[in-house]
Amino acid sequence: MRLRRCGTDAVLVEVGSPGEVEAVRAAVAAAELPDVVELVPAARTVLVVTRPGGLRAVRDVLAAADPAHAAPAEGTEVVIPVRYDGPDLDLVAETAGLTAAEVVELHAGARYRVAFCGFAPGFAYLTGLPEPLRQPRLDSPRTRVPAGSVGVAGEYTAAYPRATPGGWRLIGRTDAPLFDPRRAAPALLTPGDRVRFEAVR
């Protein structure tokens, strides 16, 4: 774990894996430090922003944490229904050496965790993707990916909350309300949440 000071009231915690990111995020969140005003996980970092004078308590929490061996926090479980009829389903199957049905079984049978959010409001990067489904992005990104599309790219899977350009391999689609600015909590998925995909017709 490496700490980098960011201005006077923030620290960037650098770690080596998504699991360590979740462990750091969970440790700081569980401490319920009154001066922490923002906690932002990313692929290999966690940004912790505090009120003036709050960094010492954060450093104490981090000094006691062991991200490499910490068990992840439980988090809220969210079930997302998916129709597995995406335009790249056959490509993902061929690349993995599987049938389309086996891809669906693998993807829907895995258990995921929200590692971090970014790219677009409500876009959550989920870890836990089975190894055969860890595939590169498309050689040529699409100029428009429909809202609700479920895709895979590298070690992550995700669902697009709104129509945007994108290069992920699309294997399905969902009608789940992934982002609604009128809700008290606009994003359906937040870091630390556990996620299951449920195959529907």
PDB file of C-alpha atoms in Angstrom:
ATOM      1  CA  MET A   1       0.000   0.000   0.000  1.00  0.00           C
ATOM      2  CA  ARG A   2       1.353   3.407  -0.974  1.00  0.00           C
ATOM      3  CA  LEU A   3      -0.068   6.733   0.203  1.00  0.00           C
ATOM      4  CA  ARG A   4       0.168   9.868  -1.913  1.00  0.00           C
ATOM      5  CA  ARG A   5      -0.880  13.212  -0.463  1.00  0.00           C
ATOM      6  CA  CYS A   6      -3.401  15.044  -2.650  1.00  0.00           C
ATOM      7  CA  GLY A   7      -3.518  18.663  -1.569  1.00  0.00           C
ATOM      8  CA  THR A   8      -4.005  19.491   2.099  1.00  0.00           C
ATOM      9  CA  ASP A   9      -7.004  17.302   2.897  1.00  0.00           C
ATOM     10  CA  ALA A  10      -6.903  14.180   0.739  1.00  0.00           C
ATOM     11  CA  VAL A  11      -4.802  11.068   0.284  1.00  0.00           C
ATOM     12  CA  LEU A  12      -4.618   8.671  -2.664  1.00  0.00           C
ATOM     13  CA  VAL A  13      -4.113   5.071  -1.548  1.00  0.00           C
ATOM     14  CA  GLU A  14      -2.376   2.954  -4.201  1.00  0.00           C
ATOM     15  CA  VAL A  15      -2.744  -0.835  -4.020  1.00  0.00           C
ATOM     16  CA  GLY A  16      -2.143  -3.791  -6.304  1.00  0.00           C
ATOM     17  CA  SER A  17      -5.514  -5.372  -7.017  1.00  0.00           C
ATOM     18  CA  PRO A  18      -9.288  -4.759  -7.083  1.00  0.00           C
ATOM     19  CA  GLY A  19      -9.600  -6.893  -3.941  1.00  0.00           C
ATOM     20  CA  GLU A  20      -7.217  -4.608  -2.085  1.00  0.00           C
ATOM     21  CA  VAL A  21      -9.139  -1.565  -3.339  1.00  0.00           C
ATOM     22  CA  GLU A  22     -12.320  -3.016  -1.824  1.00  0.00           C
ATOM     23  CA  ALA A  23     -10.537  -3.840   1.430  1.00  0.00           C
ATOM     24  CA  VAL A  24      -9.246  -0.259   1.784  1.00  0.00           C
ATOM     25  CA  ARG A  25     -12.629   1.228   0.873  1.00  0.00           C
ATOM     26  CA  ALA A  26     -14.400  -1.065   3.323  1.00  0.00           C
ATOM     27  CA  ALA A  27     -11.922  -0.357   6.147  1.00  0.00           C
ATOM     28  CA  VAL A  28     -12.283   3.412   5.840  1.00  0.00           C
ATOM     29  CA  ALA A  29     -16.070   3.196   5.467  1.00  0.00           C
ATOM     30  CA  ALA A  30     -16.399   0.880   8.487  1.00  0.00           C
ATOM     31  CA  ALA A  31     -14.403   3.270  10.657  1.00  0.00           C
ATOM     32  CA  GLU A  32     -17.180   5.871  10.187  1.00  0.00           C
ATOM     33  CA  LEU A  33     -14.723   8.728  10.579  1.00  0.00           C
ATOM     34  CA  PRO A  34     -16.738  11.936  10.959  1.00  0.00           C
ATOM     35  CA  ASP A  35     -14.267  14.019   8.944  1.00  0.00           C
ATOM     36  CA  VAL A  36     -14.277  11.816   5.824  1.00  0.00           C
ATOM     37  CA  VAL A  37     -16.343  13.627   3.195  1.00  0.00           C
ATOM     38  CA  GLU A  38     -15.605  11.534   0.113  1.00  0.00           C
ATOM     39  CA  LEU A  39     -14.384   8.008  -0.590  1.00  0.00           C
ATOM     40  CA  VAL A  40     -13.665   7.251  -4.259  1.00  0.00           C
ATOM     41  CA  PRO A  41     -12.430   3.783  -5.272  1.00  0.00           C
ATOM     42  CA  ALA A  42     -10.961   3.187  -8.734  1.00  0.00           C
ATOM     43  CA  ALA A  43      -9.209   0.298 -10.473  1.00  0.00           C
ATOM     44  CA  ARG A  44      -6.101   0.305  -8.235  1.00  0.00           C
ATOM     45  CA  THR A  45      -6.562   3.349  -5.995  1.00  0.00           C
ATOM     46  CA  VAL A  46      -8.839   4.824  -3.350  1.00  0.00           C
ATOM     47  CA  LEU A  47      -9.098   8.583  -2.898  1.00  0.00           C
ATOM     48  CA  VAL A  48     -10.015   9.668   0.633  1.00  0.00           C
ATOM     49  CA  VAL A  49     -11.038  13.309   1.089  1.00  0.00           C
ATOM     50  CA  THR A  50     -11.500  14.759   4.566  1.00  0.00           C
ATOM     51  CA  ARG A  51     -12.323  17.993   6.312  1.00  0.00           C
ATOM     52  CA  PRO A  52      -9.267  19.967   7.445  1.00  0.00           C
ATOM     53  CA  GLY A  53      -7.349  17.982  10.035  1.00  0.00           C
ATOM     54  CA  GLY A  54      -9.040  14.677   9.261  1.00  0.00           C
ATOM     55  CA  LEU A  55      -6.187  12.881   7.513  1.00  0.00           C
ATOM     56  CA  ARG A  56      -4.451  11.708  10.688  1.00  0.00           C
ATOM     57  CA  ALA A  57      -7.404   9.479  11.629  1.00  0.00           C
ATOM     58  CA  VAL A  58      -7.499   8.099   8.079  1.00  0.00           C
ATOM     59  CA  ARG A  59      -3.799   7.253   8.241  1.00  0.00           C
ATOM     60  CA  ASP A  60      -4.367   5.466  11.568  1.00  0.00           C
ATOM     61  CA  VAL A  61      -7.108   3.318   9.995  1.00  0.00           C
ATOM     62  CA  LEU A  62      -4.917   2.520   7.002  1.00  0.00           C
ATOM     63  CA  ALA A  63      -1.942   1.642   9.199  1.00  0.00           C
ATOM     64  CA  ALA A  64      -4.064  -0.978  10.962  1.00  0.00           C
ATOM     65  CA  ALA A  65      -5.545  -2.365   7.740  1.00  0.00           C
ATOM     66  CA  ASP A  66      -4.157  -5.369   5.874  1.00  0.00           C
ATOM     67  CA  PRO A  67      -5.679  -5.103   2.384  1.00  0.00           C
ATOM     68  CA  ALA A  68      -3.951  -8.207   1.071  1.00  0.00           C
ATOM     69  CA  HIS A  69      -5.700 -10.455   3.615  1.00  0.00           C
ATOM     70  CA  ALA A  70      -8.890  -8.589   4.467  1.00  0.00           C
ATOM     71  CA  ALA A  71     -12.267 -10.188   3.881  1.00  0.00           C
ATOM     72  CA  PRO A  72     -14.535  -7.937   1.773  1.00  0.00           C
ATOM     73  CA  ALA A  73     -17.474  -6.255   3.457  1.00  0.00           C
ATOM     74  CA  GLU A  74     -20.845  -7.860   2.878  1.00  0.00           C
ATOM     75  CA  GLY A  75     -22.524  -5.001   0.995  1.00  0.00           C
ATOM     76  CA  THR A  76     -26.057  -4.899  -0.366  1.00  0.00           C
ATOM     77  CA  GLU A  77     -27.019  -7.617  -2.855  1.00  0.00           C
ATOM     78  CA  VAL A  78     -28.626  -6.500  -6.102  1.00  0.00           C
ATOM     79  CA  VAL A  79     -30.135  -8.919  -8.626  1.00  0.00           C
ATOM     80  CA  ILE A  80     -30.203  -7.734 -12.236  1.00  0.00           C
ATOM     81  CA  PRO A  81     -32.390  -9.582 -14.762  1.00  0.00           C
ATOM     82  CA  VAL A  82     -30.693 -10.062 -18.154  1.00  0.00           C
ATOM     83  CA  ARG A  83     -31.889 -11.263 -21.529  1.00  0.00           C
ATOM     84  CA  TYR A  84     -28.786 -12.904 -22.940  1.00  0.00           C
ATOM     85  CA  ASP A  85     -29.222 -11.968 -26.596  1.00  0.00           C
ATOM     86  CA  GLY A  86     -26.379  -9.489 -27.111  1.00  0.00           C
ATOM     87  CA  PRO A  87     -24.777  -8.951 -30.514  1.00  0.00           C
ATOM     88  CA  ASP A  88     -21.383 -10.222 -29.296  1.00  0.00           C
ATOM     89  CA  LEU A  89     -22.607 -13.314 -27.448  1.00  0.00           C
ATOM     90  CA  ASP A  90     -21.401 -15.647 -30.200  1.00  0.00           C
ATOM     91  CA  LEU A  91     -18.054 -13.826 -30.423  1.00  0.00           C
ATOM     92  CA  VAL A  92     -17.517 -14.187 -26.680  1.00  0.00           C
ATOM     93  CA  ALA A  93     -18.448 -17.875 -26.905  1.00  0.00           C
ATOM     94  CA  GLU A  94     -16.104 -18.509 -29.828  1.00  0.00           C
ATOM     95  CA  THR A  95     -13.220 -16.660 -28.149  1.00  0.00           C
ATOM     96  CA  ALA A  96     -13.747 -18.632 -24.938  1.00  0.00           C
ATOM     97  CA  GLY A  97     -14.153 -21.966 -26.724  1.00  0.00           C
ATOM     98  CA  LEU A  98     -17.661 -22.344 -25.304  1.00  0.00           C
ATOM     99  CA  THR A  99     -21.213 -22.492 -26.540  1.00  0.00           C
ATOM    100  CA  ALA A 100     -23.447 -19.450 -26.138  1.00  0.00           C
ATOM    101  CA  ALA A 101     -25.446 -21.368 -23.535  1.00  0.00           C
ATOM    102  CA  GLU A 102     -22.267 -22.043 -21.549  1.00  0.00           C
ATOM    103  CA  VAL A 103     -21.368 -18.339 -21.646  1.00  0.00           C
ATOM    104  CA  VAL A 104     -24.796 -17.496 -20.222  1.00  0.00           C
ATOM    105  CA  GLU A 105     -24.439 -20.142 -17.529  1.00  0.00           C
ATOM    106  CA  LEU A 106     -20.988 -18.870 -16.540  1.00  0.00           C
ATOM    107  CA  HIS A 107     -21.943 -15.189 -16.515  1.00  0.00           C
ATOM    108  CA  ALA A 108     -25.225 -15.663 -14.650  1.00  0.00           C
ATOM    109  CA  GLY A 109     -23.738 -18.191 -12.246  1.00  0.00           C
ATOM    110  CA  ALA A 110     -20.928 -15.968 -10.991  1.00  0.00           C
ATOM    111  CA  ARG A 111     -21.086 -13.589  -8.041  1.00  0.00           C
ATOM    112  CA  TYR A 112     -19.858 -10.058  -8.593  1.00  0.00           C
ATOM    113  CA  ARG A 113     -18.895  -7.032  -6.548  1.00  0.00           C
ATOM    114  CA  VAL A 114     -18.994  -3.366  -7.525  1.00  0.00           C
ATOM    115  CA  ALA A 115     -15.334  -2.318  -7.529  1.00  0.00           C
ATOM    116  CA  PHE A 116     -15.859   1.292  -8.574  1.00  0.00           C
ATOM    117  CA  CYS A 117     -18.055   3.553 -10.693  1.00  0.00           C
ATOM    118  CA  GLY A 118     -17.036   5.808 -13.550  1.00  0.00           C
ATOM    119  CA  PHE A 119     -17.192   6.513 -17.288  1.00  0.00           C
ATOM    120  CA  ALA A 120     -20.860   7.612 -17.051  1.00  0.00           C
ATOM    121  CA  PRO A 121     -23.278   8.236 -14.154  1.00  0.00           C
ATOM    122  CA  GLY A 122     -24.342   4.863 -12.733  1.00  0.00           C
ATOM    123  CA  PHE A 123     -21.786   2.846 -14.721  1.00  0.00           C
ATOM    124  CA  ALA A 124     -20.421   0.262 -12.263  1.00  0.00           C
ATOM    125  CA  TYR A 125     -17.343  -1.867 -12.918  1.00  0.00           C
ATOM    126  CA  LEU A 126     -17.980  -5.344 -11.485  1.00  0.00           C
ATOM    127  CA  THR A 127     -15.257  -7.808 -10.512  1.00  0.00           C
ATOM    128  CA  GLY A 128     -15.748 -11.570 -10.288  1.00  0.00           C
ATOM    129  CA  LEU A 129     -15.974 -12.299 -14.022  1.00  0.00           C
ATOM    130  CA  PRO A 130     -15.091 -15.961 -14.742  1.00  0.00           C
ATOM    131  CA  GLU A 131     -11.707 -16.357 -16.415  1.00  0.00           C
ATOM    132  CA  PRO A 132     -12.978 -17.631 -19.825  1.00  0.00           C
ATOM    133  CA  LEU A 133     -15.125 -14.492 -20.198  1.00  0.00           C
ATOM    134  CA  ARG A 134     -12.220 -12.099 -19.586  1.00  0.00           C
ATOM    135  CA  GLN A 135     -11.755 -10.857 -23.119  1.00  0.00           C
ATOM    136  CA  PRO A 136     -10.441  -7.706 -24.800  1.00  0.00           C
ATOM    137  CA  ARG A 137     -12.613  -4.851 -25.921  1.00  0.00           C
ATOM    138  CA  LEU A 138     -13.783  -4.768 -29.521  1.00  0.00           C
ATOM    139  CA  ASP A 139     -11.175  -3.722 -32.095  1.00  0.00           C
ATOM    140  CA  SER A 140     -13.554  -0.999 -33.262  1.00  0.00           C
ATOM    141  CA  PRO A 141     -15.803   0.554 -30.562  1.00  0.00           C
ATOM    142  CA  ARG A 142     -19.445   1.198 -31.298  1.00  0.00           C
ATOM    143  CA  THR A 143     -20.527   4.816 -31.631  1.00  0.00           C
ATOM    144  CA  ARG A 144     -23.706   3.995 -29.703  1.00  0.00           C
ATOM    145  CA  VAL A 145     -24.289   1.221 -27.183  1.00  0.00           C
ATOM    146  CA  PRO A 146     -27.973   0.999 -26.198  1.00  0.00           C
ATOM    147  CA  ALA A 147     -28.926   1.699 -22.590  1.00  0.00           C
ATOM    148  CA  GLY A 148     -29.196  -1.493 -20.550  1.00  0.00           C
ATOM    149  CA  SER A 149     -26.577  -3.377 -22.571  1.00  0.00           C
ATOM    150  CA  VAL A 150     -24.597  -5.893 -20.508  1.00  0.00           C
ATOM    151  CA  GLY A 151     -21.016  -6.423 -21.581  1.00  0.00           C
ATOM    152  CA  VAL A 152     -17.603  -7.785 -20.689  1.00  0.00           C
ATOM    153  CA  ALA A 153     -14.157  -6.225 -21.107  1.00  0.00           C
ATOM    154  CA  GLY A 154     -10.914  -7.392 -19.523  1.00  0.00           C
ATOM    155  CA  GLU A 155     -11.536  -8.459 -15.931  1.00  0.00           C
ATOM    156  CA  TYR A 156     -14.838  -6.555 -15.644  1.00  0.00           C
ATOM    157  CA  THR A 157     -18.486  -6.886 -16.520  1.00  0.00           C
ATOM    158  CA  ALA A 158     -20.963  -4.011 -16.512  1.00  0.00           C
ATOM    159  CA  ALA A 159     -24.350  -2.745 -17.661  1.00  0.00           C
ATOM    160  CA  TYR A 160     -24.651   0.556 -19.528  1.00  0.00           C
ATOM    161  CA  PRO A 161     -27.028   2.941 -17.675  1.00  0.00           C
ATOM    162  CA  ARG A 162     -27.598   5.056 -20.768  1.00  0.00           C
ATOM    163  CA  ALA A 163     -26.756   5.048 -24.469  1.00  0.00           C
ATOM    164  CA  THR A 164     -23.086   5.966 -24.971  1.00  0.00           C
ATOM    165  CA  PRO A 165     -20.194   4.988 -27.228  1.00  0.00           C
ATOM    166  CA  GLY A 166     -18.397   1.881 -26.019  1.00  0.00           C
ATOM    167  CA  GLY A 167     -16.130  -0.983 -26.949  1.00  0.00           C
ATOM    168  CA  TRP A 168     -17.229  -3.711 -24.536  1.00  0.00           C
ATOM    169  CA  ARG A 169     -18.394  -7.062 -25.899  1.00  0.00           C
ATOM    170  CA  LEU A 170     -22.163  -7.077 -25.448  1.00  0.00           C
ATOM    171  CA  ILE A 171     -23.757 -10.331 -24.318  1.00  0.00           C
ATOM    172  CA  GLY A 172     -27.193  -9.215 -23.128  1.00  0.00           C
ATOM    173  CA  ARG A 173     -29.483  -6.416 -21.983  1.00  0.00           C
ATOM    174  CA  THR A 174     -31.420  -5.441 -18.891  1.00  0.00           C
ATOM    175  CA  ASP A 175     -34.367  -3.201 -18.070  1.00  0.00           C
ATOM    176  CA  ALA A 176     -33.088  -2.570 -14.523  1.00  0.00           C
ATOM    177  CA  PRO A 177     -33.167   1.158 -13.627  1.00  0.00           C
ATOM    178  CA  LEU A 178     -29.404   1.581 -13.338  1.00  0.00           C
ATOM    179  CA  PHE A 179     -29.475   5.363 -12.925  1.00  0.00           C
ATOM    180  CA  ASP A 180     -32.317   7.743 -12.122  1.00  0.00           C
ATOM    181  CA  PRO A 181     -31.424  11.283 -10.969  1.00  0.00           C
ATOM    182  CA  ARG A 182     -34.891  11.626  -9.390  1.00  0.00           C
ATOM    183  CA  ARG A 183     -34.145   8.943  -6.792  1.00  0.00           C
ATOM    184  CA  ALA A 184     -32.600   9.745  -3.425  1.00  0.00           C
ATOM    185  CA  ALA A 185     -29.744   7.422  -4.440  1.00  0.00           C
ATOM    186  CA  PRO A 186     -29.568   7.891  -8.238  1.00  0.00           C
ATOM    187  CA  ALA A 187     -27.233   4.944  -8.954  1.00  0.00           C
ATOM    188  CA  LEU A 188     -28.611   1.436  -8.488  1.00  0.00           C
ATOM    189  CA  LEU A 189     -25.094   0.067  -7.886  1.00  0.00           C
ATOM    190  CA  THR A 190     -22.491   1.563  -5.551  1.00  0.00           C
ATOM    191  CA  PRO A 191     -18.981   0.391  -4.577  1.00  0.00           C
ATOM    192  CA  GLY A 192     -19.071  -2.632  -2.288  1.00  0.00           C
ATOM    193  CA  ASP A 193     -22.464  -3.894  -3.476  1.00  0.00           C
ATOM    194  CA  ARG A 194     -22.761  -7.564  -4.393  1.00  0.00           C
ATOM    195  CA  VAL A 195     -24.404  -8.309  -7.758  1.00  0.00           C
ATOM    196  CA  ARG A 196     -26.024 -11.323  -9.366  1.00  0.00           C
ATOM    197  CA  PHE A 197     -27.256 -11.506 -12.948  1.00  0.00           C
ATOM    198  CA  GLU A 198     -30.387 -13.557 -13.495  1.00  0.00           C
ATOM    199  CA  ALA A 199     -31.108 -14.968 -16.962  1.00  0.00           C
ATOM    200  CA  VAL A 200     -34.665 -14.160 -18.161  1.00  0.00           C
ATOM    201  CA  ARG A 201     -36.492 -14.619 -21.430  1.00  0.00           C
TER     202      ARG A 201
END
